[in-house]
PDB file of C-alpha atoms in Angstrom:
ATOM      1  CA  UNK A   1    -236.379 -58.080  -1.252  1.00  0.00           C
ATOM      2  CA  UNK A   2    -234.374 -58.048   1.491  1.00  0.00           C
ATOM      3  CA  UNK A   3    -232.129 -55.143   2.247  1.00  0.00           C
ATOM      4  CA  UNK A   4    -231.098 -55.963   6.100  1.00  0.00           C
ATOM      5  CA  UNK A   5    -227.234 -57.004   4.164  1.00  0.00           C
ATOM      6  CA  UNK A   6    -227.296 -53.706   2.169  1.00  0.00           C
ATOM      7  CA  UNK A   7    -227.943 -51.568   5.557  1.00  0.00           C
ATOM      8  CA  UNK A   8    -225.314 -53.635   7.467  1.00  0.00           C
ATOM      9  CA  UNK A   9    -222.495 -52.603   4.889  1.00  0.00           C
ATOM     10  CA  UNK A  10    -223.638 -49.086   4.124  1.00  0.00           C
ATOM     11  CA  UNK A  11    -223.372 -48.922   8.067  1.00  0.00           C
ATOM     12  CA  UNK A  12    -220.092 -50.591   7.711  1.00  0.00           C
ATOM     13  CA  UNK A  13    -218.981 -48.395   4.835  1.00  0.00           C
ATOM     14  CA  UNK A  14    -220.286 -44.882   6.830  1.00  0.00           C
ATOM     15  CA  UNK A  15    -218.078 -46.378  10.384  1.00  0.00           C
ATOM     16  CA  UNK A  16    -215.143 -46.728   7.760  1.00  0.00           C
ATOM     17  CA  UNK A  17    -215.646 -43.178   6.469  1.00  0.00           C
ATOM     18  CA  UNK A  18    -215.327 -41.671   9.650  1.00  0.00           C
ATOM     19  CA  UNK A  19    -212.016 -43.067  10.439  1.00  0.00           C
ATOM     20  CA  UNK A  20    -210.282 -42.399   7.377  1.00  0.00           C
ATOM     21  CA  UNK A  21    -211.537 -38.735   7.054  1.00  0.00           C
ATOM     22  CA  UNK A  22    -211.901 -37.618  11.274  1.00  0.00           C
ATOM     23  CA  UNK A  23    -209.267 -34.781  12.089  1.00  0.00           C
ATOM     24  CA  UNK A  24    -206.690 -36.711  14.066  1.00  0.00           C
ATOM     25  CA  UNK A  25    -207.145 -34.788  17.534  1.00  0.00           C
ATOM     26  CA  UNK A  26    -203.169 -32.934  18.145  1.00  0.00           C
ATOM     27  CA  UNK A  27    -202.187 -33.099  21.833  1.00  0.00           C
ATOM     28  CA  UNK A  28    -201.002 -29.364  22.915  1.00  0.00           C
ATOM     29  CA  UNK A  29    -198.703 -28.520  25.554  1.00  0.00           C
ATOM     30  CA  UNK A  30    -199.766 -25.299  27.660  1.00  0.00           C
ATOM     31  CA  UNK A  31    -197.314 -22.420  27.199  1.00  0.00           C
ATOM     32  CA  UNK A  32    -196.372 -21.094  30.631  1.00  0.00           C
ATOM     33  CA  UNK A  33    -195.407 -17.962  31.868  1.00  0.00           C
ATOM     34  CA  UNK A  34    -190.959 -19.010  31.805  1.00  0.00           C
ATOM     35  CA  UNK A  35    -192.191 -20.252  28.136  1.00  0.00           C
ATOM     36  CA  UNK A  36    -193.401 -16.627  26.712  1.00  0.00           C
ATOM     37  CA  UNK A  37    -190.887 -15.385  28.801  1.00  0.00           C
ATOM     38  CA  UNK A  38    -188.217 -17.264  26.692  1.00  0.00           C
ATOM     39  CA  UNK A  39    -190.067 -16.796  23.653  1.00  0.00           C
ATOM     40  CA  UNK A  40    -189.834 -12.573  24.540  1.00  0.00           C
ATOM     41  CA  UNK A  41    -186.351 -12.684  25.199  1.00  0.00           C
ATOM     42  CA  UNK A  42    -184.723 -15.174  22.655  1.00  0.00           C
ATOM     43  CA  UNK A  43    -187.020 -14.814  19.936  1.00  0.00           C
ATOM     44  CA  UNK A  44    -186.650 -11.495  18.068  1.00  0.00           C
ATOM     45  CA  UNK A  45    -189.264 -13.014  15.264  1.00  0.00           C
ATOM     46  CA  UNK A  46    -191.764 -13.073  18.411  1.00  0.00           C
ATOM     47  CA  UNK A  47    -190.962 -10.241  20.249  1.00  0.00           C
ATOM     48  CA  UNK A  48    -191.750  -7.986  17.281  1.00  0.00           C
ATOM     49  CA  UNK A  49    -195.319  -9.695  16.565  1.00  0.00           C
ATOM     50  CA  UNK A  50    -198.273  -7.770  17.897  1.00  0.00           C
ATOM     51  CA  UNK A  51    -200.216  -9.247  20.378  1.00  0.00           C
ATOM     52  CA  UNK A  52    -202.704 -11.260  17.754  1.00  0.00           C
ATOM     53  CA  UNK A  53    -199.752 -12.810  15.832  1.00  0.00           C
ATOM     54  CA  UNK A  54    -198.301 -13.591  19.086  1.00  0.00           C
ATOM     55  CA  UNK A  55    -201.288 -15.987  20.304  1.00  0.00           C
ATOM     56  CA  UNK A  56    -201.260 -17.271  16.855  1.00  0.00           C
ATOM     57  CA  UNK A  57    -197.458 -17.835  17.007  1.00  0.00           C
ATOM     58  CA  UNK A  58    -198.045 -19.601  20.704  1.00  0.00           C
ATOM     59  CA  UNK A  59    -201.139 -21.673  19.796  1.00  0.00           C
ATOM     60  CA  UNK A  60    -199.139 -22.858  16.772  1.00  0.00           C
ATOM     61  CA  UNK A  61    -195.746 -23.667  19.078  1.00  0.00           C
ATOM     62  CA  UNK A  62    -198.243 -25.425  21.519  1.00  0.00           C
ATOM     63  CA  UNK A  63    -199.606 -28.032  18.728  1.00  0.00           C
ATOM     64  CA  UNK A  64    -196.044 -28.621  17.460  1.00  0.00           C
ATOM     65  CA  UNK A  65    -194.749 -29.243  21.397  1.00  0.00           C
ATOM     66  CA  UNK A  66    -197.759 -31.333  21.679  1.00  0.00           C
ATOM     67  CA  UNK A  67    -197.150 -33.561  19.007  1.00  0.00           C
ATOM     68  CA  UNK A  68    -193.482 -33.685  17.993  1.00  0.00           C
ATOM     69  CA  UNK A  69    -190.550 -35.494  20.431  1.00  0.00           C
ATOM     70  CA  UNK A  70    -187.524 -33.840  21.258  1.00  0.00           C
ATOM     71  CA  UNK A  71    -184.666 -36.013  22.325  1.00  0.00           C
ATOM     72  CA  UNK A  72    -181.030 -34.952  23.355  1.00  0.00           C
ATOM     73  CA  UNK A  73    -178.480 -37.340  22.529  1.00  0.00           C
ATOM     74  CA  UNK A  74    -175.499 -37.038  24.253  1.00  0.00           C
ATOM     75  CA  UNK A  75    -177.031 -33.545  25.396  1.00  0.00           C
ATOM     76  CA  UNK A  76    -179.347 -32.379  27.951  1.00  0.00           C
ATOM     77  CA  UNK A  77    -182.574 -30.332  26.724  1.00  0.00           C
ATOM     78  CA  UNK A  78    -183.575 -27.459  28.497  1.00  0.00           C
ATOM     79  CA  UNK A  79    -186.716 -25.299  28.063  1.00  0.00           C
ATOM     80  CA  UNK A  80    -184.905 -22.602  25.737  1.00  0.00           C
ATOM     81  CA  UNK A  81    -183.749 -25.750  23.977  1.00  0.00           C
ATOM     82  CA  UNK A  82    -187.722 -26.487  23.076  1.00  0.00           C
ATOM     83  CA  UNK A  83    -188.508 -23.189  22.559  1.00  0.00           C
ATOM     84  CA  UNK A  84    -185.848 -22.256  20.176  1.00  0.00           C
ATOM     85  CA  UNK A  85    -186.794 -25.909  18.431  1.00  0.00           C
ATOM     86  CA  UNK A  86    -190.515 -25.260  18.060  1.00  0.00           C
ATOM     87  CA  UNK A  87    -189.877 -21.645  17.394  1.00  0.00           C
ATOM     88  CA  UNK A  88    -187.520 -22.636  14.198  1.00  0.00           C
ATOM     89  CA  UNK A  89    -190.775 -24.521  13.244  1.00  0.00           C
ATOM     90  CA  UNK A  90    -193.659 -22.187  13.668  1.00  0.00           C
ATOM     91  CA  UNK A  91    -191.607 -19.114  12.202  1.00  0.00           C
ATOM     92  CA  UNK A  92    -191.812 -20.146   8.668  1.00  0.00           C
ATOM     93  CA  UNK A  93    -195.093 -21.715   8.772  1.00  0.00           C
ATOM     94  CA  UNK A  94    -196.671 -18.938  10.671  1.00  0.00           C
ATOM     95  CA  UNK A  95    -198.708 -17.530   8.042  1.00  0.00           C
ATOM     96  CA  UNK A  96    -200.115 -20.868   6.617  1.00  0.00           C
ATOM     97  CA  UNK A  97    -203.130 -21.604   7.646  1.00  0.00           C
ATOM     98  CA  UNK A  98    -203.921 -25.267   9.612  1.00  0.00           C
ATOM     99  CA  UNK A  99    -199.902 -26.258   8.431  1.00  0.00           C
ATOM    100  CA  UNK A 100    -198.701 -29.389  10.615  1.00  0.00           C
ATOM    101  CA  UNK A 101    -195.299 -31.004   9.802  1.00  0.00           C
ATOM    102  CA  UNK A 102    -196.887 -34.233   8.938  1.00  0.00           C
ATOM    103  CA  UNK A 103    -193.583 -35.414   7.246  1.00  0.00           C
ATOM    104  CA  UNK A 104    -191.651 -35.274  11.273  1.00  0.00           C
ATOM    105  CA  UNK A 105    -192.218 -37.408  14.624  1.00  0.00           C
ATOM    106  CA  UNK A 106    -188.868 -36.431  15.820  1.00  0.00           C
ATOM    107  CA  UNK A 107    -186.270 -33.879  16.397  1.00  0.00           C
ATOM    108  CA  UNK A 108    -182.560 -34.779  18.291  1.00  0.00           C
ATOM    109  CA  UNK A 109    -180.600 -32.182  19.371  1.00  0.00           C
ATOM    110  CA  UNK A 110    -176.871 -33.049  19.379  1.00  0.00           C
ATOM    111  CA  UNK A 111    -174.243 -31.106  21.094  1.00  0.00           C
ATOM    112  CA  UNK A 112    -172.709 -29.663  18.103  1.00  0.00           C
ATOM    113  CA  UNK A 113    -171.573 -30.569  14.646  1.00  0.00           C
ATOM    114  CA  UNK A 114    -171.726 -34.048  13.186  1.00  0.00           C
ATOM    115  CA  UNK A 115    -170.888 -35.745  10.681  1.00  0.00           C
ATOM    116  CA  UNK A 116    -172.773 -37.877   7.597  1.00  0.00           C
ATOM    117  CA  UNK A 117    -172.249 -41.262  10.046  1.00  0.00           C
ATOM    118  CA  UNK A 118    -173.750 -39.103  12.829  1.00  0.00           C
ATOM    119  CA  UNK A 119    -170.699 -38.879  14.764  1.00  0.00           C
ATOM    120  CA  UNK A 120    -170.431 -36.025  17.093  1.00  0.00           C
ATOM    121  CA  UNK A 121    -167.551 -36.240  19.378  1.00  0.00           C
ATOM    122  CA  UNK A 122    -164.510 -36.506  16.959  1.00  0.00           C
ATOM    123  CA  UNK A 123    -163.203 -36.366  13.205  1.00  0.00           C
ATOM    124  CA  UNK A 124    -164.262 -34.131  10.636  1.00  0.00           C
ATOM    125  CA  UNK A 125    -167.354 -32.535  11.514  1.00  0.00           C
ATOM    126  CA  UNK A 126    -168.958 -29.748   9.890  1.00  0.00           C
ATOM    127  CA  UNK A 127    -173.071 -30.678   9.797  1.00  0.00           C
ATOM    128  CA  UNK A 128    -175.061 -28.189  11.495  1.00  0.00           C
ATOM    129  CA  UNK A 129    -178.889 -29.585  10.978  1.00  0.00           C
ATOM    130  CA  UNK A 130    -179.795 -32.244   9.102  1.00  0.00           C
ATOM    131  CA  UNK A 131    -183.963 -34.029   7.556  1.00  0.00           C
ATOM    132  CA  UNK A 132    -183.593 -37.474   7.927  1.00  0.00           C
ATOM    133  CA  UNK A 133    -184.482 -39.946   4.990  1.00  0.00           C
ATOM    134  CA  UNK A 134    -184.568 -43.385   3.901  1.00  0.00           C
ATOM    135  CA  UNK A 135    -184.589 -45.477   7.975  1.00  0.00           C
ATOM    136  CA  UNK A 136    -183.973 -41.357   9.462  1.00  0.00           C
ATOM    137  CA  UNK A 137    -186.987 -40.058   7.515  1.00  0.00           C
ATOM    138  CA  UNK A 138    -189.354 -38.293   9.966  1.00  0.00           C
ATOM    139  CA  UNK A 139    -186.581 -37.390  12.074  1.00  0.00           C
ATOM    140  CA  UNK A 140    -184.335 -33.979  11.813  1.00  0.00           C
ATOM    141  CA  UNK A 141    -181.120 -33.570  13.334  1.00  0.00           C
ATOM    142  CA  UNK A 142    -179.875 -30.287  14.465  1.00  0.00           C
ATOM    143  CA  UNK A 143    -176.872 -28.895  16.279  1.00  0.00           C
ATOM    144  CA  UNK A 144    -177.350 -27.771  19.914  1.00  0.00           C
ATOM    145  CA  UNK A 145    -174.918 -25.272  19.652  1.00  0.00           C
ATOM    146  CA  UNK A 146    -176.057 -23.934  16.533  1.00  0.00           C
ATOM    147  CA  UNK A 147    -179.642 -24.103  17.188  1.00  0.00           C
ATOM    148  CA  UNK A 148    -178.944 -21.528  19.869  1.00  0.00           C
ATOM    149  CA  UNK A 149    -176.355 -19.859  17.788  1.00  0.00           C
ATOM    150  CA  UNK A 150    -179.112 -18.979  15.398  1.00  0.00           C
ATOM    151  CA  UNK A 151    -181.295 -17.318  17.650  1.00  0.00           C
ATOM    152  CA  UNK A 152    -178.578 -14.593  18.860  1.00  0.00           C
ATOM    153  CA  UNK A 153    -177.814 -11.259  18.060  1.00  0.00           C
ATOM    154  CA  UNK A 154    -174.081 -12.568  16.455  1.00  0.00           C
ATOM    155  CA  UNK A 155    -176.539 -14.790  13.764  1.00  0.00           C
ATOM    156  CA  UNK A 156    -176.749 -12.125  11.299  1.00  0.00           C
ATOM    157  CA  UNK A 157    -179.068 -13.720   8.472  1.00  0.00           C
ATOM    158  CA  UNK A 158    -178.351 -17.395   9.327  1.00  0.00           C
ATOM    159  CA  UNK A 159    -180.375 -19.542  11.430  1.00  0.00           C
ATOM    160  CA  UNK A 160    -179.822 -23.197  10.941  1.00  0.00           C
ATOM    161  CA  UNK A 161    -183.426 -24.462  12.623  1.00  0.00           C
ATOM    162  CA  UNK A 162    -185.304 -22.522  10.246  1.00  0.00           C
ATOM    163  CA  UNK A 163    -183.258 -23.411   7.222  1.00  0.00           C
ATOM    164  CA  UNK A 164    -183.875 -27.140   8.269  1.00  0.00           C
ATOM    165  CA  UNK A 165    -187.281 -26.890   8.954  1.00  0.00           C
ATOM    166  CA  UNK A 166    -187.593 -24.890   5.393  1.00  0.00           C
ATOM    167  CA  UNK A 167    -186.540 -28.103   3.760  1.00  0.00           C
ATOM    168  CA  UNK A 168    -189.222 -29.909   5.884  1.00  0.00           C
ATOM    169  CA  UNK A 169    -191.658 -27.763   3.995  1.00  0.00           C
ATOM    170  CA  UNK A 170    -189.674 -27.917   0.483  1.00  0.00           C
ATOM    171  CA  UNK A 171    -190.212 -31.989   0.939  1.00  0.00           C
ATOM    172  CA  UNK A 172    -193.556 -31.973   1.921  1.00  0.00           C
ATOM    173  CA  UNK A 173    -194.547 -32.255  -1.875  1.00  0.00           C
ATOM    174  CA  UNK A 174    -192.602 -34.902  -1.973  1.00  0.00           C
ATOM    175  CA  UNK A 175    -189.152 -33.612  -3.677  1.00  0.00           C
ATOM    176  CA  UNK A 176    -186.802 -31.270  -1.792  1.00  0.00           C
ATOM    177  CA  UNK A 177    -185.949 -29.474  -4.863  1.00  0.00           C
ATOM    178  CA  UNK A 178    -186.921 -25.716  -3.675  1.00  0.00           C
ATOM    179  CA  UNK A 179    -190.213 -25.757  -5.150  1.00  0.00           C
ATOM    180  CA  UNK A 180    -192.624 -25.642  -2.505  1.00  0.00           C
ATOM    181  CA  UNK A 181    -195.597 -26.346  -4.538  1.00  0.00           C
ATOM    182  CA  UNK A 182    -198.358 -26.187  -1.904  1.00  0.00           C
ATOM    183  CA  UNK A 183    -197.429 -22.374  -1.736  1.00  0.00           C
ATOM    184  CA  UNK A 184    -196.426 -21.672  -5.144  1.00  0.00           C
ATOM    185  CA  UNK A 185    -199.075 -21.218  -7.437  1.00  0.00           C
ATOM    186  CA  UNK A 186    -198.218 -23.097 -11.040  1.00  0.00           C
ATOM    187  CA  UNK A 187    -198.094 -19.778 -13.112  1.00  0.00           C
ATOM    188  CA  UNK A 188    -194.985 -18.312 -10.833  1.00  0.00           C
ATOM    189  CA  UNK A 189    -193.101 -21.650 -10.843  1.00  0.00           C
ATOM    190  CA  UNK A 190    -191.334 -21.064 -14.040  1.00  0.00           C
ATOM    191  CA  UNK A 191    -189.903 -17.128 -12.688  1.00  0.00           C
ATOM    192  CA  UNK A 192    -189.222 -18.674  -9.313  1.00  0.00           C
ATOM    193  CA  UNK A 193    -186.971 -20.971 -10.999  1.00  0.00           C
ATOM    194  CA  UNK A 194    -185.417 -18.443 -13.575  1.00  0.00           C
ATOM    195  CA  UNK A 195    -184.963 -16.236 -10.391  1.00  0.00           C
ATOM    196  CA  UNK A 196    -183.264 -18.967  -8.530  1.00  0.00           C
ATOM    197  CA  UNK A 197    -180.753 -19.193 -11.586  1.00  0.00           C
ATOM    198  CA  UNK A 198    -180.435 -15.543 -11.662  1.00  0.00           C
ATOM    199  CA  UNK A 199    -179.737 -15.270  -8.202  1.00  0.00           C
ATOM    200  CA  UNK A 200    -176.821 -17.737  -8.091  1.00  0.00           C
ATOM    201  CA  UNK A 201    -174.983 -16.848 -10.666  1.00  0.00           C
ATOM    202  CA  UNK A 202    -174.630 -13.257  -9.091  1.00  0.00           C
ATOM    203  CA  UNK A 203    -173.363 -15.123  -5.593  1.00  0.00           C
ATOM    204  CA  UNK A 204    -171.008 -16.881  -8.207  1.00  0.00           C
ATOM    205  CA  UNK A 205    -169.560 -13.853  -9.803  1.00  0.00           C
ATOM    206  CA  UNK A 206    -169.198 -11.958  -6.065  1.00  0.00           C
ATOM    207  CA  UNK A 207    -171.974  -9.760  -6.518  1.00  0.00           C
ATOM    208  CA  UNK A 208    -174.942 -10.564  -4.015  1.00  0.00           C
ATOM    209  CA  UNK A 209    -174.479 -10.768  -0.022  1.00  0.00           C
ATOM    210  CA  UNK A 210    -176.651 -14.212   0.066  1.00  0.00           C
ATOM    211  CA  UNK A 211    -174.826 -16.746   2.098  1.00  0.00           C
ATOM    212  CA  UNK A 212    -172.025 -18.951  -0.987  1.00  0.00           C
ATOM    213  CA  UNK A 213    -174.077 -21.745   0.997  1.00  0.00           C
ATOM    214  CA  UNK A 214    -176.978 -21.188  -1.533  1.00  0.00           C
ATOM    215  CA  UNK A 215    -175.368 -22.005  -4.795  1.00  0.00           C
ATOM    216  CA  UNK A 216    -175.271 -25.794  -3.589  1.00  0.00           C
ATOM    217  CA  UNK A 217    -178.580 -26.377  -5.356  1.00  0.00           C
ATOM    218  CA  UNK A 218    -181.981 -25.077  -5.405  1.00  0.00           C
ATOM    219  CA  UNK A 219    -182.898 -26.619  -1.910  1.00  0.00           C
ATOM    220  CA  UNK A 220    -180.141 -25.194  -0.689  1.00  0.00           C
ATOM    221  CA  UNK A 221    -180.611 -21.760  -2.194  1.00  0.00           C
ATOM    222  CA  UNK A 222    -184.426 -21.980  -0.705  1.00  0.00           C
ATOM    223  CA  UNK A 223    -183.493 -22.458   2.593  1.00  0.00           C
ATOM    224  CA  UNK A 224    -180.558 -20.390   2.229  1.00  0.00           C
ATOM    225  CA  UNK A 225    -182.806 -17.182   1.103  1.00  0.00           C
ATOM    226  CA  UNK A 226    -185.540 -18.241   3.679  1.00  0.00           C
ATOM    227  CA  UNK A 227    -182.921 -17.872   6.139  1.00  0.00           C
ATOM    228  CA  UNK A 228    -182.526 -14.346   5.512  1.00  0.00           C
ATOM    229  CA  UNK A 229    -185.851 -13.351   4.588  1.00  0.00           C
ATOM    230  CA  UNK A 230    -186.438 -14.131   8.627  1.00  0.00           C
ATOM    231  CA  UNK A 231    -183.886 -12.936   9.916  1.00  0.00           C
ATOM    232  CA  UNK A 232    -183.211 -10.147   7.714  1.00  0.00           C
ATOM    233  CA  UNK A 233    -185.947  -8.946   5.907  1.00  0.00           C
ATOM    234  CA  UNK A 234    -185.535  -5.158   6.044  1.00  0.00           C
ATOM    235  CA  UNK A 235    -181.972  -5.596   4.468  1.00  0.00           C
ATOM    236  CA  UNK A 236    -183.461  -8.259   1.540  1.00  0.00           C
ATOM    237  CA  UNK A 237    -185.959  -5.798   0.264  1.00  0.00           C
ATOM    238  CA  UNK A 238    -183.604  -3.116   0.152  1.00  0.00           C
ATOM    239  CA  UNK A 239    -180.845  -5.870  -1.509  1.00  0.00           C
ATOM    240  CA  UNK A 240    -182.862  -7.643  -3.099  1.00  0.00           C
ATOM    241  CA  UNK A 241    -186.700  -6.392  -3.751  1.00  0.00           C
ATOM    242  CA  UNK A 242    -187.709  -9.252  -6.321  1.00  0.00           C
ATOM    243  CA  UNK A 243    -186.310 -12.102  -4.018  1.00  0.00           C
ATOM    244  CA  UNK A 244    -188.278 -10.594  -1.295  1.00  0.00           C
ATOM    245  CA  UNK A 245    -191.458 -10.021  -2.481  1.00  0.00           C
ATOM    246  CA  UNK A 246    -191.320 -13.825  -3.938  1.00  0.00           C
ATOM    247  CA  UNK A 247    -190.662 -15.168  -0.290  1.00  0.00           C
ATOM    248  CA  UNK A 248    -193.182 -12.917   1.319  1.00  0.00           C
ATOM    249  CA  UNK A 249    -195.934 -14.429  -0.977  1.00  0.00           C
ATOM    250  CA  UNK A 250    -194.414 -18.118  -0.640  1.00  0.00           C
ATOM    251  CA  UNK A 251    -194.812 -18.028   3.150  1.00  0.00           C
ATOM    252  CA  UNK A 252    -197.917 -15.420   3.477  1.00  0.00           C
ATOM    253  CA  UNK A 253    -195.520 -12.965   5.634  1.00  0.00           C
ATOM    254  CA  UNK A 254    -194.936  -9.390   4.552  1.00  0.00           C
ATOM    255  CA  UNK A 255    -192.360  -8.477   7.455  1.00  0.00           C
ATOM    256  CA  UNK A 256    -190.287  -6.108   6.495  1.00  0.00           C
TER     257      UNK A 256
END
């Protein structure tokens, strides 16, 4: 019997394996001393990490540098511009272990608000960030000026990069519907939701300090929450204790 056309495709079929299941090798870009510099002195969220977290935080803002664009239109980019972009990222993501953003390729900065036909220079605009879908998915949109907005001491709980890249990881399961179900586990998806509910009908009757934002819809209220959980969390475990310890086991971060 001959088995040289059996070898041949198992060969074949082995060659085949290797492509479809290889780790897809991310480019990094090399933090330099003006980056952690930046990082230090815009970044509350890094200046408060201890030195391990804070090589974790930078070798995770390296990989998404490496391997996600960022374009200015009608803006220039500087380097707190990137920084402030790839911190927005890493921040929520920072205690997931091996998390990429597989769902982006892109992030524009515009100079400030837009609008839903992307304009950015006149009319009514009042978008601050923006994930792309249908021909804009894999890109996000965010506002210059309130990218940088959300990184100052003015902010309070609100940051709109991380409330846009929360939605990047709400939609990585495929529905932005603020079930993150790669970091819920199934038995606490039912009280999330019945927390969720809870939780916006006391923003409804005036009796919670959580951004009015947040009673959009459950996307929004994620992000919304997330928001302040970064930003804030000190203040949500002493406002709301339930809400926090939810988020802290959602993103692996006890911080207050």
């Amino acid at each position: 019997m001959n088995l040289y056309p059996y070898f041949i495709l198992l060969i074949f079929f082995a060659v085949a394996l290797y492509f479809i299941f290889r780790k897809k090798k991310v480019p990094v870009v090399v933090l330099s001393a003006e980056d952690r510099k930046l990082l230090q002195n815009h970044v509350a969220f890094y200046a408060e990490l201890d030195n391990e977290k804070k090589m974790l935080f930078e070798e995770k803002l390296s990989r998404f540098l490496g391997g996600i664009k960022i374009e200015g239109i009608g803006t220039e980019i500087s380097p707190l511009d990137r920084i402030l972009v790839g911190a927005s990222a890493v921040i929520p993501i920072l205690g997931f272990k091996d998390w990429e953003y597989r769902n982006l390729g892109t992030v524009l900065l515009y100079p400030d608000t837009f609008n839903k036909e992307f304009q950015f220079a006149e009319g009514d605009r009042n978008i601050m960030g923006m994930v792309g879908d249908g021909y804009m998915n894999g890109q996000m949109i965010l506002s210059q000026s309130a990218l940088r907005h959300g990184f100052s001491k003015s902010a309070g709980s609100e940051n709109t990069g991380i409330h846009e890249f929360v939605h990047l990881i709400d939609k990585s399961d495929g529905a932005t519907d603020g079930i993150p179900q790669y970091f819920i586990k199934h038995e606490y998806t039912i009280p999330w939701v019945r927390m969720m509910h809870r939780e916006i009908q006391k923003i409804e009757d005036n009796k919670s300090d959580i951004n009015p934002y947040a009673i959009t819809n459950e996307a929004e209220f994620f992000a919304v929450t997330s928001e302040y959980f970064f930003e804030n969390p000190e203040r949500m475990k002493d406002k709301h204790p339930a809400l926090y310890d939810s988020l802290s086991k959602i993103f692996g971060q006890q911080l207050a």
